[in-house]
Tab-separated table of C-alpha atoms in Angstrom:
chain	number	residue	atom	x	y	z
V	1	MET	CA	15.286	-3.719	17.719
V	2	LEU	CA	14.270	-1.827	14.580
V	3	ALA	CA	17.927	-1.460	13.658
V	4	VAL	CA	18.357	-5.209	13.904
V	5	VAL	CA	15.450	-5.868	11.574
V	6	ALA	CA	16.615	-3.218	9.134
V	7	GLN	CA	19.729	-5.285	8.532
V	8	ALA	CA	17.582	-8.142	7.248
V	9	GLN	CA	16.342	-7.774	3.704
V	10	SER	CA	12.967	-6.076	3.539
V	11	GLN	CA	10.032	-8.464	3.856
V	12	PRO	CA	11.624	-11.895	3.584
V	13	ASN	CA	9.631	-14.901	2.477
V	14	ILE	CA	8.697	-16.985	5.527
V	15	ILE	CA	8.006	-20.719	5.559
V	16	TYR	CA	6.872	-22.262	8.829
V	17	ILE	CA	6.731	-26.067	8.796
V	18	LEU	CA	5.091	-28.340	11.348
V	19	ALA	CA	5.550	-32.068	11.589
V	20	ASP	CA	2.723	-33.968	13.289
V	21	ASP	CA	3.600	-35.940	16.462
V	22	LEU	CA	7.343	-35.935	15.766
V	23	GLY	CA	9.256	-36.555	18.978
V	24	TYR	CA	12.083	-34.434	20.372
V	25	GLY	CA	14.507	-37.290	19.692
V	26	ASP	CA	13.317	-38.354	16.236
V	27	LEU	CA	15.856	-36.298	14.233
V	28	GLY	CA	19.553	-36.995	13.824
V	29	CYS	CA	20.488	-33.501	14.957
V	30	TYR	CA	18.619	-34.168	18.214
V	31	GLY	CA	20.319	-37.491	18.875
V	32	GLN	CA	18.412	-39.998	16.745
V	33	GLN	CA	20.663	-42.974	16.015
V	34	ILE	CA	18.600	-45.031	13.555
V	35	ILE	CA	16.243	-42.891	11.480
V	36	GLN	CA	18.103	-40.920	8.804
V	37	THR	CA	17.220	-37.216	8.470
V	38	PRO	CA	20.063	-35.669	6.429
V	39	ASN	CA	18.126	-32.652	5.168
V	40	LEU	CA	16.902	-31.490	8.555
V	41	ASP	CA	20.356	-32.191	9.948
V	42	ARG	CA	21.743	-29.985	7.193
V	43	MET	CA	19.305	-27.227	8.158
V	44	ALA	CA	20.616	-27.433	11.722
V	45	ASP	CA	24.234	-27.385	10.521
V	46	GLU	CA	23.571	-24.348	8.351
V	47	GLY	CA	21.240	-22.571	10.767
V	48	ILE	CA	20.248	-22.531	14.414
V	49	ARG	CA	18.908	-25.389	16.533
V	50	PHE	CA	16.780	-24.697	19.616
V	51	THR	CA	17.022	-27.032	22.623
V	52	ASN	CA	14.381	-25.335	24.804
V	53	HIS	CA	11.512	-24.703	22.388
V	54	TYR	CA	8.008	-25.692	23.500
V	55	ALA	CA	4.829	-26.526	21.623
V	56	GLY	CA	1.557	-24.798	22.388
V	57	SER	CA	0.038	-27.939	23.848
V	58	THR	CA	0.481	-31.671	24.107
V	59	VAL	CA	-2.068	-32.401	21.336
V	60	CYS	CA	-2.492	-30.849	17.921
V	61	GLY	CA	-5.627	-28.665	17.990
V	62	PRO	CA	-4.752	-26.341	20.884
V	63	SER	CA	-1.058	-26.387	19.995
V	64	ARG	CA	-1.749	-25.013	16.527
V	65	SER	CA	-4.176	-22.485	17.972
V	66	CYS	CA	-1.412	-21.157	20.253
V	67	LEU	CA	0.905	-20.907	17.258
V	68	LEU	CA	-1.505	-18.953	15.079
V	69	GLU	CA	-3.019	-16.755	17.803
V	70	GLY	CA	0.283	-15.902	19.478
V	71	LYS	CA	-1.129	-16.875	22.877
V	72	HIS	CA	-0.654	-19.701	25.344
V	73	SER	CA	-3.453	-22.191	25.992
V	74	GLY	CA	-4.704	-20.265	29.021
V	75	ASN	CA	-5.849	-17.486	26.700
V	76	THR	CA	-6.816	-19.094	23.380
V	77	TYR	CA	-10.298	-20.096	22.239
V	78	VAL	CA	-9.384	-23.603	21.014
V	79	ARG	CA	-7.877	-25.137	24.163
V	80	GLY	CA	-8.375	-28.779	23.223
V	81	ASN	CA	-9.385	-31.186	20.480
V	82	GLY	CA	-13.024	-31.799	19.629
V	83	GLU	CA	-15.888	-30.694	17.415
V	84	LEU	CA	-14.920	-27.040	17.212
V	85	GLN	CA	-13.059	-24.443	15.203
V	86	MET	CA	-11.946	-20.832	15.525
V	87	ARG	CA	-14.520	-18.108	15.146
V	88	GLU	CA	-14.502	-15.581	12.325
V	89	ASP	CA	-12.684	-12.264	12.764
V	90	PRO	CA	-12.597	-10.149	14.869
V	91	HIS	CA	-12.535	-13.141	17.247
V	92	ASP	CA	-9.459	-15.362	17.559
V	93	MET	CA	-7.270	-13.210	15.340
V	94	ILE	CA	-4.273	-15.011	13.794
V	95	PHE	CA	-1.008	-13.625	12.471
V	96	PRO	CA	-1.400	-14.560	8.742
V	97	GLN	CA	-4.078	-11.859	8.577
V	98	ALA	CA	-1.508	-9.301	9.741
V	99	LEU	CA	1.048	-10.537	7.209
V	100	LYS	CA	-1.551	-10.318	4.465
V	101	GLN	CA	-2.243	-6.706	5.435
V	102	ALA	CA	1.499	-6.044	5.225
V	103	GLY	CA	1.583	-7.176	1.595
V	104	TYR	CA	2.256	-10.893	1.906
V	105	HIS	CA	0.554	-13.640	-0.054
V	106	THR	CA	-0.389	-16.242	2.545
V	107	ALA	CA	-0.990	-19.974	2.277
V	108	LEU	CA	-1.627	-22.998	4.454
V	109	ILE	CA	-0.911	-26.361	2.845
V	110	GLY	CA	-1.448	-29.618	4.708
V	111	LYS	CA	-3.344	-29.929	8.001
V	112	SER	CA	-5.368	-26.888	9.021
V	113	GLY	CA	-4.803	-25.464	12.484
V	114	LEU	CA	-8.077	-23.521	12.617
V	115	GLY	CA	-10.132	-26.294	14.182
V	116	CYS	CA	-10.376	-30.018	14.750
V	117	ASN	CA	-13.245	-32.051	13.326
V	118	THR	CA	-14.752	-29.725	10.755
V	119	ASP	CA	-15.371	-29.655	7.017
V	120	ASP	CA	-15.573	-25.857	6.863
V	121	ALA	CA	-12.934	-25.051	4.270
V	122	SER	CA	-14.360	-21.548	3.785
V	123	LEU	CA	-12.926	-20.388	7.108
V	124	LEU	CA	-9.310	-20.461	5.886
V	125	HIS	CA	-9.743	-17.474	3.574
V	126	LYS	CA	-11.837	-15.572	6.089
V	127	LYS	CA	-9.045	-15.884	8.654
V	128	GLY	CA	-6.313	-14.555	6.389
V	129	PHE	CA	-5.044	-17.345	4.130
V	130	ASP	CA	-5.128	-16.452	0.449
V	131	TYR	CA	-4.652	-20.102	-0.459
V	132	PHE	CA	-5.329	-23.430	1.239
V	133	PHE	CA	-4.988	-27.054	0.222
V	134	GLY	CA	-5.327	-30.026	2.525
V	135	PHE	CA	-7.247	-31.339	5.522
V	136	THR	CA	-9.666	-29.293	7.605
V	137	SER	CA	-10.641	-32.290	9.779
V	138	HIS	CA	-7.962	-33.691	12.063
V	139	THR	CA	-9.757	-37.049	12.055
V	140	GLN	CA	-9.608	-37.181	8.260
V	141	ALA	CA	-5.893	-36.422	8.557
V	142	HIS	CA	-5.402	-39.773	10.309
V	143	TRP	CA	-5.587	-41.374	6.864
V	144	TYR	CA	-2.943	-41.131	4.151
V	145	PHE	CA	-5.237	-42.095	1.280
V	146	PRO	CA	-8.147	-39.680	1.819
V	147	GLN	CA	-11.211	-39.737	-0.369
V	148	TYR	CA	-11.060	-35.944	-0.656
V	149	LEU	CA	-9.048	-32.860	0.297
V	150	TRP	CA	-10.094	-29.220	0.266
V	151	ARG	CA	-8.817	-26.326	-1.804
V	152	ASN	CA	-9.681	-22.697	-1.048
V	153	ASP	CA	-8.204	-20.341	-3.624
V	154	GLY	CA	-9.057	-16.725	-2.874
V	155	GLY	CA	-12.350	-17.722	-1.249
V	156	THR	CA	-13.408	-20.214	-3.915
V	157	VAL	CA	-13.782	-23.606	-2.234
V	158	THR	CA	-13.333	-26.875	-4.131
V	159	LYS	CA	-13.654	-30.415	-2.814
V	160	VAL	CA	-10.879	-32.350	-4.557
V	161	LYS	CA	-11.962	-35.993	-4.742
V	162	TYR	CA	-9.806	-39.117	-4.989
V	163	PRO	CA	-12.284	-41.872	-5.894
V	164	ASN	CA	-9.740	-44.699	-5.844
V	165	ASN	CA	-8.565	-43.926	-2.309
V	166	THR	CA	-9.981	-46.030	0.515
V	167	LEU	CA	-8.369	-44.230	3.511
V	168	HIS	CA	-5.635	-46.872	4.036
V	169	GLU	CA	-4.884	-47.670	0.405
V	170	GLY	CA	-5.211	-45.974	-2.964
V	171	ASP	CA	-3.414	-44.169	-5.762
V	172	HIS	CA	-3.046	-40.701	-4.190
V	173	TYR	CA	-0.754	-40.581	-1.141
V	174	SER	CA	-1.646	-37.400	0.728
V	175	SER	CA	1.889	-36.523	1.836
V	176	GLU	CA	3.020	-36.585	-1.787
V	177	LEU	CA	0.075	-34.395	-2.778
V	178	VAL	CA	0.941	-31.892	-0.044
V	179	ILE	CA	4.624	-31.497	-0.912
V	180	ASP	CA	3.842	-31.237	-4.638
V	181	GLU	CA	1.328	-28.491	-3.868
V	182	ALA	CA	3.846	-26.664	-1.676
V	183	LEU	CA	6.555	-26.743	-4.333
V	184	ALA	CA	4.113	-25.460	-6.935
V	185	TYR	CA	3.042	-22.663	-4.593
V	186	ILE	CA	6.627	-21.537	-3.997
V	187	GLU	CA	7.222	-21.506	-7.757
V	188	GLN	CA	4.112	-19.373	-8.298
V	189	GLN	CA	4.972	-16.917	-5.523
V	190	LYS	CA	8.715	-16.687	-6.128
V	191	GLU	CA	8.553	-12.904	-6.614
V	192	GLY	CA	7.390	-12.697	-2.982
V	193	PRO	CA	6.873	-11.814	-0.336
V	194	PHE	CA	4.948	-14.888	0.737
V	195	PHE	CA	4.162	-16.725	3.947
V	196	LEU	CA	3.669	-20.482	3.685
V	197	HIS	CA	2.517	-22.540	6.634
V	198	LEU	CA	3.352	-26.075	5.533
V	199	ALA	CA	1.700	-28.489	7.967
V	200	PHE	CA	2.878	-32.040	7.342
V	201	GLN	CA	0.647	-34.964	8.280
V	202	ILE	CA	3.717	-37.105	8.935
V	203	PRO	CA	4.525	-38.961	11.174
V	204	HIS	CA	1.068	-39.065	12.802
V	205	VAL	CA	-0.737	-42.372	12.434
V	206	SER	CA	-2.096	-44.133	10.501
V	207	LEU	CA	1.278	-45.704	9.753
V	208	ARG	CA	1.618	-45.639	6.001
V	209	ALA	CA	4.723	-45.280	3.821
V	210	LYS	CA	5.634	-46.036	0.247
V	211	GLU	CA	7.406	-49.310	-0.405
V	212	GLU	CA	10.609	-47.666	-1.653
V	213	TRP	CA	11.077	-45.958	1.709
V	214	LYS	CA	10.227	-49.024	3.757
V	215	ALA	CA	12.775	-51.017	1.734
V	216	LYS	CA	15.562	-48.725	2.978
V	217	TYR	CA	14.959	-49.757	6.593
V	218	ARG	CA	14.270	-53.490	6.319
V	219	PRO	CA	17.960	-54.470	6.333
V	220	ILE	CA	18.621	-52.018	9.179
V	221	LEU	CA	15.764	-53.027	11.485
V	222	ASN	CA	15.279	-56.681	10.535
V	223	GLU	CA	11.720	-56.460	11.821
V	224	THR	CA	9.621	-59.638	11.924
V	225	PRO	CA	6.294	-58.758	10.282
V	226	LEU	CA	3.188	-59.076	12.412
V	227	PRO	CA	0.511	-61.572	11.274
V	228	PRO	CA	-1.896	-60.285	8.619
V	229	LYS	CA	-5.390	-59.016	9.401
V	230	ASN	CA	-8.352	-58.796	7.080
V	231	LYS	CA	-9.731	-55.527	8.400
V	232	HIS	CA	-8.247	-52.198	9.412
V	233	PRO	CA	-9.282	-50.453	12.628
V	234	HIS	CA	-9.588	-46.638	12.688
V	235	TYR	CA	-5.821	-46.418	12.312
V	236	SER	CA	-4.422	-48.708	9.671
V	237	TYR	CA	-3.031	-52.060	10.723
V	238	GLU	CA	0.651	-52.041	9.809
V	239	ARG	CA	2.557	-55.325	9.878
V	240	GLU	CA	5.925	-53.518	10.042
V	241	PRO	CA	5.332	-50.613	12.429
V	242	LYS	CA	8.983	-49.848	13.173
V	243	THR	CA	10.017	-50.027	9.534
V	244	THR	CA	7.067	-47.905	8.459
V	245	PHE	CA	7.537	-45.210	11.092
V	246	ALA	CA	11.218	-44.833	10.205
V	247	ALA	CA	10.295	-44.692	6.525
V	248	MET	CA	7.712	-41.969	7.173
V	249	VAL	CA	10.157	-39.743	9.034
V	250	SER	CA	12.807	-40.209	6.345
V	251	TYR	CA	10.246	-39.450	3.626
V	252	MET	CA	9.273	-36.257	5.467
V	253	ASP	CA	12.962	-35.344	5.611
V	254	HIS	CA	13.233	-36.070	1.870
V	255	ASN	CA	10.406	-33.599	1.289
V	256	MET	CA	12.306	-31.007	3.307
V	257	GLY	CA	15.197	-31.562	0.921
V	258	LEU	CA	12.915	-30.952	-2.052
V	259	LEU	CA	11.731	-27.696	-0.495
V	260	LEU	CA	15.231	-26.392	0.194
V	261	ALA	CA	16.312	-27.380	-3.306
V	262	LYS	CA	13.360	-25.484	-4.791
V	263	LEU	CA	14.319	-22.310	-2.907
V	264	GLU	CA	17.902	-22.608	-4.131
V	265	GLU	CA	16.831	-23.401	-7.695
V	266	LEU	CA	14.667	-20.273	-7.771
V	267	GLY	CA	17.442	-18.139	-6.278
V	268	ILE	CA	15.321	-17.048	-3.298
V	269	ALA	CA	16.924	-19.051	-0.467
V	270	ASP	CA	18.872	-16.055	0.821
V	271	ASN	CA	15.638	-14.108	1.268
V	272	THR	CA	13.623	-16.936	2.823
V	273	LEU	CA	13.410	-17.872	6.487
V	274	VAL	CA	12.493	-21.537	6.989
V	275	MET	CA	11.444	-22.757	10.431
V	276	PHE	CA	10.681	-26.353	11.357
V	277	ALA	CA	9.035	-27.769	14.512
V	278	SER	CA	6.567	-30.438	15.676
V	279	ASP	CA	3.065	-29.735	16.984
V	280	ASN	CA	3.528	-31.828	20.146
V	281	GLY	CA	5.529	-34.720	21.539
V	282	ALA	CA	5.991	-38.249	20.259
V	283	MET	CA	2.908	-40.441	19.940
V	284	GLU	CA	2.159	-44.041	20.867
V	285	GLU	CA	-0.691	-44.964	18.538
V	286	GLY	CA	-1.421	-47.244	15.620
V	287	GLY	CA	1.227	-49.772	16.620
V	288	HIS	CA	4.097	-47.310	17.064
V	289	MET	CA	5.994	-47.266	20.368
V	290	ARG	CA	8.192	-44.351	21.425
V	291	ALA	CA	10.768	-46.755	22.817
V	292	SER	CA	11.379	-48.206	19.345
V	293	PHE	CA	13.545	-45.191	18.454
V	294	ASN	CA	13.903	-43.389	21.786
V	295	SER	CA	11.600	-40.797	20.254
V	296	SER	CA	11.532	-38.509	23.296
V	297	GLY	CA	15.290	-38.620	23.814
V	298	GLU	CA	16.212	-37.843	27.417
V	299	LEU	CA	12.765	-36.396	28.110
V	300	ARG	CA	9.947	-38.190	29.939
V	301	GLY	CA	6.642	-39.133	28.332
V	302	GLY	CA	5.133	-38.025	25.067
V	303	LYS	CA	1.913	-36.853	23.474
V	304	ARG	CA	-0.841	-36.064	26.046
V	305	ASP	CA	1.734	-35.704	28.830
V	306	MET	CA	2.780	-32.416	30.398
V	307	TRP	CA	6.293	-33.756	30.956
V	308	GLY	CA	8.967	-32.587	28.544
V	309	GLY	CA	8.365	-35.415	26.103
V	310	GLY	CA	4.847	-34.124	25.518
V	311	ILE	CA	5.499	-30.433	25.016
V	312	ARG	CA	9.140	-29.856	24.111
V	313	THR	CA	9.742	-29.898	20.367
V	314	PRO	CA	12.621	-29.810	17.916
V	315	MET	CA	12.945	-26.333	16.402
V	316	ILE	CA	15.311	-25.422	13.565
V	317	ALA	CA	15.597	-22.080	11.782
V	318	TRP	CA	17.447	-21.724	8.460
V	319	TRP	CA	18.107	-18.488	6.575
V	320	PRO	CA	21.366	-18.690	4.594
V	321	SER	CA	22.117	-14.990	4.323
V	322	LYS	CA	21.050	-13.942	7.811
V	323	ILE	CA	21.374	-16.790	10.338
V	324	GLN	CA	24.933	-17.744	11.187
V	325	PRO	CA	25.455	-21.499	10.639
V	326	GLY	CA	26.129	-24.132	13.244
V	327	GLN	CA	24.406	-22.455	16.168
V	328	VAL	CA	22.715	-24.151	19.117
V	329	THR	CA	20.674	-22.061	21.546
V	330	ASP	CA	19.117	-22.891	24.907
V	331	HIS	CA	16.879	-19.802	24.699
V	332	VAL	CA	13.511	-20.733	26.251
V	333	SER	CA	10.784	-20.140	23.678
V	334	ALA	CA	7.352	-21.392	22.681
V	335	PHE	CA	4.823	-21.459	19.851
V	336	TRP	CA	3.298	-18.179	20.985
V	337	ASP	CA	6.609	-16.487	20.131
V	338	ILE	CA	6.195	-17.189	16.414
V	339	SER	CA	3.525	-14.516	15.875
V	340	PRO	CA	5.595	-11.580	17.247
V	341	THR	CA	8.695	-12.925	15.491
V	342	VAL	CA	7.269	-13.144	11.983
V	343	ARG	CA	5.302	-9.916	12.371
V	344	GLU	CA	8.505	-8.068	13.194
V	345	LEU	CA	10.446	-9.588	10.321
V	346	ALA	CA	7.609	-8.855	7.903
V	347	GLY	CA	7.100	-5.270	9.038
V	348	ALA	CA	3.524	-6.168	9.990
V	349	LYS	CA	1.432	-4.654	12.746
V	350	ALA	CA	2.569	-5.784	16.191
V	351	GLN	CA	0.195	-7.912	18.237
V	352	ALA	CA	-1.064	-6.075	21.300
V	353	ASP	CA	-2.434	-9.091	23.173
V	354	THR	CA	0.289	-11.679	22.563
V	355	ASP	CA	1.811	-13.867	25.268
V	356	GLY	CA	4.852	-14.207	23.050
V	357	ILE	CA	8.220	-12.513	22.701
V	358	SER	CA	9.935	-11.897	19.360
V	359	MET	CA	12.898	-14.183	18.750
V	360	VAL	CA	14.453	-11.916	16.113
V	361	PRO	CA	17.587	-11.145	18.199
V	362	VAL	CA	18.422	-14.805	18.799
V	363	LEU	CA	17.721	-15.657	15.148
V	364	LEU	CA	19.896	-12.899	13.719
V	365	GLY	CA	22.471	-12.943	16.516
V	366	GLN	CA	22.139	-9.213	17.094
V	367	GLY	CA	20.537	-7.121	19.791
V	368	GLU	CA	19.363	-8.083	23.266
V	369	GLN	CA	16.976	-11.029	23.421
V	370	ALA	CA	14.069	-10.589	25.829
V	371	THR	CA	13.143	-13.675	27.850
V	372	HIS	CA	10.038	-15.215	29.377
V	373	ASP	CA	9.470	-15.115	33.097
V	374	THR	CA	7.142	-18.122	32.790
V	375	LEU	CA	5.621	-20.492	30.226
V	376	TYR	CA	2.127	-21.883	30.875
V	377	TRP	CA	-0.068	-24.718	29.512
V	378	GLU	CA	-3.577	-26.108	30.034
V	379	PHE	CA	-4.865	-29.480	28.772
V	380	PHE	CA	-8.409	-30.803	29.096
V	381	GLU	CA	-8.212	-34.512	28.328
V	382	ARG	CA	-7.654	-37.255	30.932
V	383	GLY	CA	-9.211	-35.226	33.727
V	384	GLY	CA	-7.275	-32.075	32.915
V	385	LYS	CA	-3.708	-30.942	33.504
V	386	ARG	CA	-1.959	-27.614	33.957
V	387	ALA	CA	1.752	-26.854	33.878
V	388	ILE	CA	4.000	-23.856	34.426
V	389	LEU	CA	7.728	-23.388	33.852
V	390	LYS	CA	9.690	-20.692	35.694
V	391	GLY	CA	13.464	-20.845	35.538
V	392	LYS	CA	14.540	-24.265	36.715
V	393	TRP	CA	11.140	-25.111	38.252
V	394	LYS	CA	8.352	-27.016	36.492
V	395	LEU	CA	5.002	-27.560	38.253
V	396	ILE	CA	2.310	-29.914	36.907
V	397	LEU	CA	-1.244	-30.209	38.311
V	398	TYR	CA	-3.525	-33.193	37.612
V	399	LYS	CA	-7.341	-33.662	37.511
V	400	THR	CA	-7.815	-29.916	37.152
V	401	ASN	CA	-11.213	-30.371	35.466
V	402	THR	CA	-12.704	-31.803	38.659
V	403	ASP	CA	-10.435	-31.372	41.694
V	404	LEU	CA	-10.149	-28.085	43.574
V	405	ASP	CA	-7.025	-29.410	45.302
V	406	PRO	CA	-5.351	-31.351	42.472
V	407	ARG	CA	-2.442	-33.735	42.792
V	408	LEU	CA	0.809	-32.066	41.795
V	409	GLU	CA	4.392	-32.703	40.801
V	410	LEU	CA	7.338	-30.304	41.068
V	411	PHE	CA	10.593	-30.842	39.185
V	412	ASP	CA	13.963	-29.113	39.255
V	413	LEU	CA	14.908	-29.256	35.574
V	414	SER	CA	18.439	-28.067	36.250
V	415	ARG	CA	19.110	-31.388	37.977
V	416	ASP	CA	16.380	-33.608	36.549
V	417	ILE	CA	15.689	-32.996	32.848
V	418	GLY	CA	13.844	-36.332	32.697
V	419	GLU	CA	11.359	-35.222	35.385
V	420	THR	CA	11.828	-38.418	37.378
V	421	LYS	CA	12.009	-36.994	40.925
V	422	ASN	CA	9.004	-35.168	42.370
V	423	VAL	CA	10.389	-32.674	44.896
V	424	ALA	CA	7.069	-31.056	45.813
V	425	SER	CA	7.291	-31.989	49.497
V	426	GLN	CA	10.623	-30.164	49.799
V	427	HIS	CA	9.578	-26.805	48.310
V	428	PRO	CA	6.119	-25.675	49.464
V	429	GLU	CA	7.070	-22.021	48.975
V	430	VAL	CA	7.909	-22.648	45.299
V	431	ILE	CA	4.601	-24.432	44.780
V	432	SER	CA	2.690	-21.551	46.374
V	433	GLU	CA	4.363	-19.027	44.075
V	434	LEU	CA	3.859	-21.106	40.933
V	435	ARG	CA	0.190	-21.801	41.664
V	436	LYS	CA	-0.460	-18.073	41.992
V	437	LEU	CA	1.345	-17.482	38.697
V	438	MET	CA	-0.741	-20.233	37.097
V	439	ASP	CA	-3.977	-18.575	38.172
V	440	SER	CA	-2.840	-15.186	36.901
V	441	ALA	CA	-1.899	-16.723	33.530
V	442	HIS	CA	-5.315	-18.362	33.042
V	443	SER	CA	-8.294	-16.457	31.651
V	444	PRO	CA	-11.809	-17.970	31.758
V	445	ALA	CA	-12.456	-20.092	28.678
V	446	GLU	CA	-15.042	-18.774	26.240
V	447	HIS	CA	-15.900	-22.290	25.059
V	448	LYS	CA	-17.856	-24.325	27.607
V	449	GLN	CA	-15.762	-27.427	26.919
V	450	PHE	CA	-12.677	-25.923	28.580
V	451	LYS	CA	-13.524	-25.130	32.192
V	452	LEU	CA	-11.315	-25.704	35.210
V	453	ALA	CA	-12.721	-27.093	38.445
V	454	ALA	CA	-12.573	-23.695	40.134
V	455	GLU	CA	-14.722	-22.139	37.387
V	456	LEU	CA	-17.241	-24.979	37.483
V	457	MET	CA	-17.609	-24.687	41.254
V	458	ARG	CA	-17.738	-20.896	41.424
V	459	PRO	CA	-21.510	-20.526	40.761
V	460	HIS	CA	-22.222	-22.825	43.725
V	461	CYS	CA	-20.036	-20.935	46.186
V	462	PRO	CA	-21.725	-18.487	48.611
């Protein structure tokens, strides 16, 4: 393995980009027929596209925690959304701290993955990010015209105010602010090595896009505008939801083009690995419907589901000098693989307690790629759900917060990628094995909010 890494240039720049609520089928290179994503399609053409990559969870908070901690949601601290955030080191250690110790300048720009509803911008520097600009609160990130964003530069925290913004309208569009900040950061750190976690807000609701991007889709979609309303709910009321969603995804893709162009302009593209994924499956909120664009592709469900549409994500890796172009891989991987992967490429300290496996061999096309025996997820909304994937088998349990004998579904993904046929009654021996593996994967949650039924009942058992 060390020989493989030695062939890559020492300490490459690494940019890891997350879209927010982008579905598996929302990009052209994953089958999208209407929304235009030429820059991400180009990344796939010039790099490697993953067809079996999984998010950390089916909603944003725990998914991002899995990414940064290098663990699945049965072992992380933040296992769901809510009024919480990661603890300071040495608890909940995240990989940017290791990269920083290996000589990298580290930044997070966009939507923080360290917590959910919090205004604690000081935590970013304490956890290993030299620079931060964006949202700390996931609720605040629902709005594209925020009244403030946070900046933490080397531990100095500034509240950047936008007095003319009114959440749904204003003169500072947050997605434009975020990409401008990212481009400026790359310019400043061009000597490298740097790690940039660029966490887009798009295409999560509220639905908001600039008029020039909406205009591109009006003649394509011919959408009849909904009647006007005087007041906005929590999410903005959008009279052209289809047009606006398509415009948002295309604008995000445009920003990806700006980023790639900046790397090429600075002459650092050949020494920069760019990875792109989505934090969870496609949403249905704020007037957007997944069916409008077949956002989950051939997969079932979306955000908050444990079916493939909720947890499988597009994943593209682009590195002009090191990744052979035009590749498609069915290697089974997940967010908790990112930490061991980037640590290895950066020459940083390996993570002793990771659930992940380095993807360096599949990225560089050299060496033997280790594989997962299982992938595991927990989710604590809607009564609780658990899921495990082993080979062709996928088991999902329901009402795990309250039921000691939860309802379950078993799918054979080799025959049923859309998870439409529950074959649980035909394979009791498979269910028995997978339930034991589930229990061995789970560790008791340290936050009281994330307890399974078995843990809640245990004190009452004789």
